[in-house]
Short mmCIF file of C-alpha atoms in Angstrom, two decimals:
data_model
loop_
_atom_site.label_atom_id
_atom_site.label_comp_id
_atom_site.label_asym_id
_atom_site.label_seq_id
_atom_site.Cartn_x
_atom_site.Cartn_y
_atom_site.Cartn_z
CA MET A 1 -67.78 -61.38 3.41
CA THR A 2 -64.00 -61.63 3.58
CA ALA A 3 -61.86 -61.46 0.49
CA ALA A 4 -60.47 -64.65 -0.95
CA PRO A 5 -56.75 -65.04 -0.18
CA VAL A 6 -54.35 -64.20 -2.98
CA PRO A 7 -50.59 -63.73 -3.07
CA PRO A 8 -49.70 -60.56 -1.09
CA THR A 9 -49.27 -57.34 -3.04
CA ALA A 10 -48.05 -55.04 -0.28
CA ALA A 11 -44.42 -54.98 -1.48
CA PRO A 12 -43.52 -52.18 -3.90
CA VAL A 13 -43.68 -53.04 -7.57
CA PRO A 14 -40.35 -52.53 -9.34
CA LEU A 15 -40.41 -50.21 -12.31
CA VAL A 16 -37.86 -50.13 -15.09
CA PRO A 17 -35.14 -47.65 -14.02
CA GLY A 18 -34.84 -44.75 -16.41
CA HIS A 19 -37.85 -45.82 -18.47
CA GLY A 20 -40.07 -42.95 -19.58
CA THR A 21 -37.94 -40.22 -18.05
CA ALA A 22 -38.30 -37.77 -20.95
CA GLN A 23 -39.90 -34.46 -20.01
CA ARG A 24 -43.69 -34.63 -20.27
CA GLU A 25 -46.24 -31.90 -20.75
CA GLY A 26 -49.64 -31.58 -19.10
CA TYR A 27 -50.69 -32.87 -15.73
CA ALA A 28 -48.56 -35.99 -16.06
CA GLY A 29 -45.45 -33.87 -16.53
CA GLN A 30 -46.34 -31.68 -13.58
CA ALA A 31 -46.94 -34.74 -11.39
CA ALA A 32 -43.66 -36.39 -12.40
CA ARG A 33 -41.72 -33.18 -11.70
CA GLY A 34 -43.43 -32.86 -8.34
CA LEU A 35 -42.64 -36.41 -7.27
CA ALA A 36 -39.03 -36.02 -8.41
CA CYS A 37 -38.75 -32.73 -6.48
CA LEU A 38 -40.07 -34.33 -3.28
CA GLY A 39 -37.68 -37.24 -3.80
CA ARG A 40 -34.73 -34.85 -4.03
CA LEU A 41 -35.86 -32.95 -0.93
CA PHE A 42 -35.82 -36.15 1.09
CA GLY A 43 -32.56 -37.57 -0.23
CA GLN A 44 -33.74 -40.17 -2.74
CA GLU A 45 -31.23 -41.44 -5.27
CA PRO A 46 -31.15 -39.79 -8.75
CA GLY A 47 -32.91 -42.82 -10.23
CA PHE A 48 -36.05 -41.89 -8.29
CA ALA A 49 -36.98 -39.41 -11.03
CA GLY A 50 -37.31 -42.27 -13.52
CA VAL A 51 -39.33 -44.33 -11.05
CA ALA A 52 -41.59 -41.32 -10.50
CA GLN A 53 -42.17 -40.91 -14.23
CA ASP A 54 -43.05 -44.58 -14.62
CA ALA A 55 -45.44 -44.32 -11.67
CA VAL A 56 -47.16 -41.32 -13.26
CA ASP A 57 -47.45 -43.12 -16.61
CA LEU A 58 -49.16 -45.98 -14.77
CA LEU A 59 -51.49 -43.85 -12.68
CA PHE A 60 -52.44 -41.16 -15.21
CA GLY A 61 -53.05 -43.51 -18.13
CA THR A 62 -54.42 -41.85 -21.24
CA TRP A 63 -55.40 -38.45 -19.80
CA GLY A 64 -52.08 -37.13 -18.46
CA HIS A 65 -51.63 -34.83 -21.47
CA ARG A 66 -54.48 -32.62 -20.26
CA THR A 67 -53.79 -29.13 -18.94
CA ALA A 68 -57.29 -28.26 -17.67
CA ARG A 69 -59.77 -30.20 -15.55
CA GLY A 70 -62.93 -29.52 -17.54
CA ILE A 71 -66.07 -27.52 -16.85
CA ASP A 72 -67.82 -29.89 -14.43
CA GLU A 73 -65.68 -28.81 -11.47
CA PRO A 74 -66.84 -26.43 -8.72
CA GLU A 75 -65.71 -22.84 -9.21
CA ALA A 76 -63.26 -23.11 -6.30
CA ALA A 77 -61.46 -26.01 -8.00
CA ARG A 78 -60.97 -24.44 -11.43
CA GLY A 79 -57.38 -23.78 -12.30
CA ARG A 80 -56.14 -26.37 -9.79
CA ALA A 81 -54.53 -29.65 -10.76
CA PRO A 82 -56.64 -32.81 -10.24
CA PHE A 83 -54.00 -34.27 -7.92
CA GLU A 84 -52.09 -33.45 -4.75
CA PHE A 85 -49.18 -34.85 -2.77
CA SER A 86 -48.89 -36.01 0.80
CA LEU A 87 -45.92 -36.78 3.03
CA VAL A 88 -46.26 -39.42 5.74
CA MET A 89 -43.67 -38.22 8.25
CA LYS A 90 -42.40 -41.55 9.58
CA ASP A 91 -39.39 -41.88 11.88
CA ARG A 92 -37.39 -43.73 9.24
CA GLY A 93 -38.10 -41.02 6.68
CA PRO A 94 -41.15 -39.65 4.85
CA GLU A 95 -43.23 -41.65 2.43
CA ILE A 96 -44.32 -39.75 -0.67
CA ARG A 97 -47.90 -40.26 -1.84
CA ILE A 98 -50.00 -38.93 -4.69
CA PHE A 99 -53.79 -38.64 -4.76
CA LEU A 100 -55.62 -38.01 -8.04
CA ARG A 101 -58.98 -37.84 -9.71
CA PRO A 102 -58.81 -39.44 -13.18
CA LEU A 103 -60.08 -37.14 -15.91
CA SER A 104 -61.60 -37.93 -19.29
CA ASP A 105 -59.18 -38.07 -22.20
CA GLU A 106 -60.80 -35.02 -23.78
CA GLY A 107 -63.58 -32.58 -22.93
CA PRO A 108 -65.53 -32.21 -19.69
CA THR A 109 -64.92 -34.86 -17.04
CA THR A 110 -68.18 -36.34 -15.81
CA ALA A 111 -68.42 -38.77 -12.91
CA THR A 112 -68.88 -41.57 -15.44
CA ALA A 113 -65.76 -40.59 -17.39
CA SER A 114 -63.73 -40.45 -14.19
CA TRP A 115 -65.07 -43.87 -13.17
CA GLU A 116 -64.15 -45.44 -16.51
CA ASN A 117 -60.61 -44.07 -16.61
CA GLY A 118 -60.23 -44.86 -12.92
CA TRP A 119 -61.00 -48.52 -13.55
CA ARG A 120 -58.47 -48.56 -16.37
CA THR A 121 -55.87 -47.36 -13.86
CA LEU A 122 -56.93 -49.98 -11.31
CA ARG A 123 -56.62 -52.75 -13.89
CA ALA A 124 -53.18 -51.46 -14.91
CA LEU A 125 -52.12 -51.57 -11.25
CA GLU A 126 -53.43 -55.11 -10.98
CA GLU A 127 -51.71 -56.25 -14.17
CA CYS A 128 -48.29 -55.11 -12.95
CA GLY A 129 -48.81 -56.61 -9.48
CA ALA A 130 -49.23 -53.31 -7.64
CA ALA A 131 -52.80 -54.02 -6.48
CA SER A 132 -55.37 -56.71 -5.92
CA LEU A 133 -58.88 -55.73 -7.01
CA THR A 134 -60.67 -58.52 -5.13
CA ARG A 135 -62.22 -56.19 -2.55
CA ALA A 136 -62.92 -53.43 -5.08
CA ARG A 137 -64.75 -55.85 -7.38
CA THR A 138 -66.81 -57.10 -4.42
CA VAL A 139 -68.53 -53.69 -4.21
CA ARG A 140 -68.00 -52.32 -7.72
CA ASP A 141 -71.66 -52.45 -8.78
CA LEU A 142 -72.69 -50.29 -5.82
CA PHE A 143 -70.56 -47.33 -6.87
CA VAL A 144 -71.14 -47.10 -10.62
CA PRO A 145 -72.23 -43.45 -11.15
CA ARG A 146 -75.94 -43.44 -11.97
CA SER A 147 -77.23 -40.18 -10.54
CA GLU A 148 -76.81 -36.53 -11.48
CA GLN A 149 -75.84 -36.04 -7.83
CA ALA A 150 -72.71 -38.22 -8.20
CA ALA A 151 -69.81 -36.16 -6.81
CA PHE A 152 -66.70 -37.28 -8.67
CA GLY A 153 -66.77 -40.90 -9.93
CA MET A 154 -63.46 -42.25 -8.59
CA CYS A 155 -60.15 -41.18 -7.08
CA VAL A 156 -56.94 -43.19 -6.76
CA ALA A 157 -53.90 -42.86 -4.48
CA ALA A 158 -50.55 -44.61 -4.14
CA THR A 159 -47.16 -44.36 -2.46
CA VAL A 160 -44.16 -43.90 -4.75
CA ARG A 161 -40.98 -45.45 -3.34
CA PRO A 162 -37.53 -45.86 -4.89
CA THR A 163 -38.55 -49.44 -5.66
CA GLY A 164 -41.85 -48.54 -7.30
CA VAL A 165 -45.57 -48.11 -6.60
CA ALA A 166 -47.03 -49.45 -3.33
CA ASP A 167 -50.05 -49.10 -1.05
CA ALA A 168 -52.57 -48.34 -3.78
CA LYS A 169 -56.00 -47.18 -2.68
CA VAL A 170 -59.31 -46.47 -4.44
CA TYR A 171 -61.82 -43.83 -3.33
CA PHE A 172 -65.38 -44.65 -4.34
CA ASP A 173 -68.07 -41.97 -4.70
CA THR A 174 -70.71 -42.52 -2.02
CA LEU A 175 -73.14 -40.26 -3.90
CA ALA A 176 -72.99 -42.46 -7.01
CA ALA A 177 -76.66 -43.40 -6.59
CA GLY A 178 -77.71 -39.99 -5.23
CA THR A 179 -78.07 -38.51 -1.78
CA ALA A 180 -81.22 -40.41 -0.84
CA ASP A 181 -79.53 -43.79 -1.38
CA ASN A 182 -76.18 -42.83 0.18
CA ARG A 183 -76.36 -44.69 3.50
CA ARG A 184 -78.03 -47.79 2.03
CA VAL A 185 -75.23 -48.10 -0.54
CA ILE A 186 -72.51 -47.69 2.09
CA GLY A 187 -74.22 -50.18 4.43
CA GLU A 188 -74.44 -52.78 1.66
CA ALA A 189 -70.75 -52.26 0.85
CA MET A 190 -69.80 -52.66 4.52
CA ASP A 191 -71.78 -55.90 4.77
CA ARG A 192 -70.10 -57.34 1.67
CA LEU A 193 -66.65 -56.38 2.99
CA GLY A 194 -67.28 -57.98 6.39
CA HIS A 195 -67.74 -54.73 8.33
CA GLY A 196 -71.49 -54.92 8.89
CA GLU A 197 -71.25 -55.03 12.69
CA ALA A 198 -68.85 -52.08 12.82
CA TRP A 199 -71.10 -50.11 10.45
CA ARG A 200 -74.10 -50.73 12.68
CA TRP A 201 -72.01 -49.57 15.64
CA LEU A 202 -71.34 -46.33 13.75
CA ARG A 203 -75.03 -45.90 12.99
CA ARG A 204 -75.77 -46.16 16.72
CA HIS A 205 -72.78 -44.31 18.20
CA ASP A 206 -72.03 -41.68 15.54
CA ALA A 207 -75.58 -40.86 14.53
CA GLU A 208 -74.71 -37.20 13.95
CA GLY A 209 -71.87 -38.22 11.64
CA MET A 210 -74.29 -40.29 9.61
CA THR A 211 -76.21 -37.14 8.68
CA ARG A 212 -73.18 -35.56 6.98
CA LEU A 213 -72.88 -36.66 3.37
CA MET A 214 -69.52 -35.00 2.67
CA PRO A 215 -66.75 -35.81 2.00
CA ALA A 216 -68.36 -38.43 -0.24
CA PHE A 217 -65.56 -41.00 0.06
CA LEU A 218 -65.44 -44.70 0.83
CA ALA A 219 -61.81 -45.80 0.43
CA LEU A 220 -60.36 -49.30 0.13
CA ASP A 221 -56.77 -50.48 0.41
CA LEU A 222 -56.14 -52.47 -2.77
CA ASP A 223 -54.66 -55.58 -1.19
CA ASP A 224 -56.02 -58.72 0.43
CA SER A 225 -54.05 -58.75 3.66
CA PRO A 226 -55.99 -59.19 6.92
CA ARG A 227 -55.17 -55.56 7.77
CA ALA A 228 -56.44 -54.04 4.52
CA ARG A 229 -58.51 -51.01 5.48
CA THR A 230 -61.92 -49.70 4.56
CA LYS A 231 -62.23 -45.97 5.34
CA PHE A 232 -65.44 -43.98 5.75
CA TYR A 233 -65.24 -40.17 5.85
CA THR A 234 -67.48 -37.64 7.57
CA THR A 235 -67.35 -33.95 8.51
CA VAL A 236 -66.52 -32.54 11.95
CA ASP A 237 -69.32 -30.06 12.57
CA GLU A 238 -68.68 -29.91 16.31
CA ARG A 239 -67.94 -26.34 17.39
CA SER A 240 -66.01 -27.14 20.55
CA GLY A 241 -63.22 -29.45 21.62
CA ASP A 242 -65.44 -30.95 24.31
CA ALA A 243 -68.07 -31.92 21.76
CA LEU A 244 -65.53 -33.57 19.45
CA ARG A 245 -63.88 -35.33 22.37
CA THR A 246 -67.27 -36.70 23.47
CA ARG A 247 -67.92 -37.98 19.95
CA LEU A 248 -64.57 -39.78 19.75
CA THR A 249 -64.63 -41.12 23.31
CA ARG A 250 -67.40 -43.44 22.13
CA LEU A 251 -64.60 -45.24 20.28
CA SER A 252 -62.08 -44.90 23.14
CA GLY A 253 -60.79 -42.45 25.69
CA VAL A 254 -57.46 -42.47 23.87
CA ALA A 255 -59.10 -41.29 20.64
CA GLY A 256 -60.82 -38.40 22.38
CA ARG A 257 -57.63 -37.28 24.14
CA LYS A 258 -55.49 -37.52 21.02
CA ALA A 259 -57.96 -35.50 18.95
CA ASP A 260 -57.79 -32.78 21.60
CA GLY A 261 -53.99 -32.97 21.62
CA LEU A 262 -53.75 -32.75 17.84
CA LEU A 263 -55.88 -29.60 17.76
CA ARG A 264 -53.76 -28.03 20.51
CA ALA A 265 -50.56 -28.92 18.68
CA LEU A 266 -51.56 -27.62 15.26
CA SER A 267 -53.45 -24.43 16.13
CA ALA A 268 -52.70 -21.44 18.34
CA ASP A 269 -56.39 -21.48 19.28
CA GLY A 270 -56.32 -25.19 20.11
CA PRO A 271 -59.78 -26.82 20.16
CA ASP A 272 -61.37 -23.34 20.12
CA ALA A 273 -60.45 -23.23 16.42
CA LEU A 274 -63.46 -25.48 15.83
CA ALA A 275 -65.73 -22.51 16.55
CA GLY A 276 -64.35 -20.50 13.63
CA PRO A 277 -65.72 -20.22 10.08
CA GLY A 278 -64.35 -21.86 6.95
CA THR A 279 -63.15 -25.36 6.11
CA ARG A 280 -64.24 -27.98 8.63
CA PRO A 281 -62.00 -30.83 9.85
CA THR A 282 -62.70 -34.31 8.53
CA LEU A 283 -63.07 -37.47 10.59
CA CYS A 284 -62.29 -40.82 8.96
CA TRP A 285 -63.40 -44.10 10.53
CA ASN A 286 -60.93 -46.93 9.77
CA LEU A 287 -62.13 -50.53 9.57
CA SER A 288 -59.83 -53.46 8.92
CA GLU A 289 -60.66 -56.53 11.00
CA THR A 290 -63.81 -58.20 9.73
CA GLY A 291 -66.63 -59.34 11.98
CA VAL A 292 -65.77 -56.97 14.85
CA GLU A 293 -68.29 -54.72 16.56
CA ARG A 294 -66.63 -51.32 16.11
CA PRO A 295 -64.05 -49.51 13.95
CA ASP A 296 -60.38 -50.24 14.56
CA ASP A 297 -59.29 -46.61 14.47
CA ALA A 298 -60.15 -43.07 13.49
CA THR A 299 -58.13 -40.38 11.71
CA LEU A 300 -58.59 -36.65 12.25
CA TYR A 301 -57.82 -34.35 9.30
CA VAL A 302 -57.09 -30.83 10.54
CA PRO A 303 -57.25 -27.84 8.11
CA PHE A 304 -53.71 -26.94 9.13
CA GLN A 305 -53.25 -24.02 6.75
CA ARG A 306 -56.41 -22.34 8.02
CA TYR A 307 -55.66 -22.93 11.69
CA THR A 308 -51.99 -21.93 11.36
CA PRO A 309 -51.54 -19.58 8.37
CA SER A 310 -47.91 -18.65 9.08
CA GLY A 311 -45.20 -20.86 7.62
CA SER A 312 -42.77 -20.13 10.46
CA GLU A 313 -45.38 -20.97 13.09
CA ALA A 314 -46.32 -24.11 11.15
CA GLN A 315 -42.71 -25.24 11.21
CA ALA A 316 -42.54 -24.68 14.97
CA ARG A 317 -45.75 -26.63 15.52
CA LEU A 318 -44.43 -29.54 13.46
CA ARG A 319 -41.33 -30.04 15.62
CA PRO A 320 -42.87 -32.64 17.95
CA TYR A 321 -43.98 -34.70 14.94
CA VAL A 322 -41.13 -34.39 12.43
CA ARG A 323 -37.44 -35.33 12.72
CA PRO A 324 -35.16 -32.25 12.72
CA ALA A 325 -33.48 -33.26 9.47
CA ASP A 326 -36.83 -33.74 7.74
CA LEU A 327 -38.14 -30.46 9.13
CA THR A 328 -35.18 -28.74 7.46
CA ARG A 329 -35.98 -30.51 4.21
CA LEU A 330 -39.50 -29.06 4.30
CA SER A 331 -38.05 -25.52 4.04
CA PRO A 332 -38.38 -25.23 0.22
CA LEU A 333 -42.10 -25.96 0.55
CA LEU A 334 -42.43 -23.45 3.38
CA ALA A 335 -40.75 -20.88 1.12
CA HIS A 336 -43.22 -21.41 -1.73
CA GLY A 337 -46.58 -21.48 -0.01
CA ALA A 338 -47.65 -18.19 -1.62
CA ALA A 339 -48.49 -17.36 -5.20
CA GLU A 340 -45.59 -16.04 -7.27
CA GLU A 341 -46.42 -12.38 -6.66
CA GLY A 342 -46.39 -12.95 -2.89
CA GLN A 343 -43.18 -14.91 -2.52
CA PRO A 344 -41.05 -14.15 0.57
CA GLN A 345 -37.46 -12.98 0.41
CA PRO A 346 -34.72 -15.68 0.26
CA GLY A 347 -34.38 -17.40 3.62
CA GLU A 348 -37.84 -16.33 4.78
CA HIS A 349 -40.92 -18.49 5.20
CA GLY A 350 -44.14 -17.74 3.40
CA PRO A 351 -47.59 -18.99 4.32
CA ASN A 352 -48.11 -22.50 5.66
CA PRO A 353 -48.08 -24.71 2.52
CA PHE A 354 -49.85 -27.71 4.13
CA HIS A 355 -53.60 -27.42 3.72
CA TRP A 356 -54.29 -30.59 5.75
CA ALA A 357 -52.47 -32.47 8.49
CA ALA A 358 -53.79 -35.82 9.71
CA ALA A 359 -53.03 -38.46 12.32
CA LYS A 360 -54.63 -41.64 13.64
CA LEU A 361 -56.11 -41.48 17.11
CA ASN A 362 -56.84 -44.87 18.67
CA ARG A 363 -53.62 -45.85 20.40
CA GLU A 364 -51.41 -44.25 23.03
CA ALA A 365 -48.26 -44.22 20.87
CA ARG A 366 -47.91 -41.23 18.56
CA ASP A 367 -48.70 -42.18 14.96
CA PRO A 368 -46.98 -40.42 12.04
CA LEU A 369 -48.40 -37.10 10.94
CA THR A 370 -49.38 -36.86 7.27
CA LEU A 371 -49.01 -33.47 5.56
CA TYR A 372 -50.92 -32.57 2.39
CA VAL A 373 -49.54 -30.11 -0.14
CA SER A 374 -50.93 -28.88 -3.46
CA ALA A 375 -49.43 -29.60 -6.85
CA ALA A 376 -48.93 -25.84 -7.42
CA ILE A 377 -46.75 -25.36 -4.34
CA VAL A 378 -44.56 -28.36 -5.17
CA ASP A 379 -44.32 -27.10 -8.76
CA ARG A 380 -43.03 -23.72 -7.52
CA ALA A 381 -40.50 -25.43 -5.25
CA SER A 382 -39.36 -27.58 -8.19
CA GLY A 383 -38.98 -24.53 -10.45
CA ALA A 384 -36.89 -22.75 -7.82
CA GLU A 385 -34.35 -25.59 -7.92
CA SER A 386 -33.48 -24.93 -11.56
#
């Protein structure tokens, strides 16, 4: 089923310059400082700090005062902020994005609490013209958390530009009804969104991917344009470059070659890095056109920090993907990739600060690389400015 046409919402939504720029505490304050810091690094006008604060007020709603995530999080996540930043390294200059998991206003954050506050954020985005919820409402009932196995409830992401919030996205929890119902729920959502044929192609041609329940994300672009994407995530368990290339060549030869090239570019071990222990890469299938027989594209998320731990080597490996001026602007992040007690000397690089790097695969032209960086690293870079 295709979404009913509505006025386009892809243009950034203006925010009131200077509104809400007072220093905030809690996660909202940390997020606003981080966005403002990234804006300064990439040459945004001074007014961007006010735009960033307004964006955070919109996205964080009533829980931004919190300073701890709650006790429902895995041990590895405790002490970390419930949001991160990403930089889409486009030729005309980076786009700054923020990804977050809404928390409860107080106390432990259950999947249900995250879902409820997430929908409040989505409605706020809709009310100010920054999103259309037509597609999200089409599948809403499928992703209401109703199992103890629900992973997170909801996550939200958006680009913050000098003109306001744009490109909002919702991440639904594919384990909302439990592990046993996971694929049925996703298949029903794909049918409702007009991607039934492409989903059945994935069931036939990526059967091994269908067995991997994590990451438990189904993401939707929150607009009604013909190119609005639905994104389905799965784990790369392949232990060799040849195996991953074979998997992606089912989509196209280009996709298989570009996955191989991305691994060679971002790791000294190249595709052999897949044989190592630790965090696995993620593969995301991108679907936009409705009624077509296969996905439009795929995105490979490489655990860049694990494959290339050194900040100086990371910078060298980014040169083919990032403009020289922007590579220089990344230096403050490269200098603050370590915890405070392990900071390098002035002018030196620390560890690689980018835990993920991702790129689309299904066309010959090189697509922009997206770099993911934690809230803590950006916070340290921001503090070093003062």
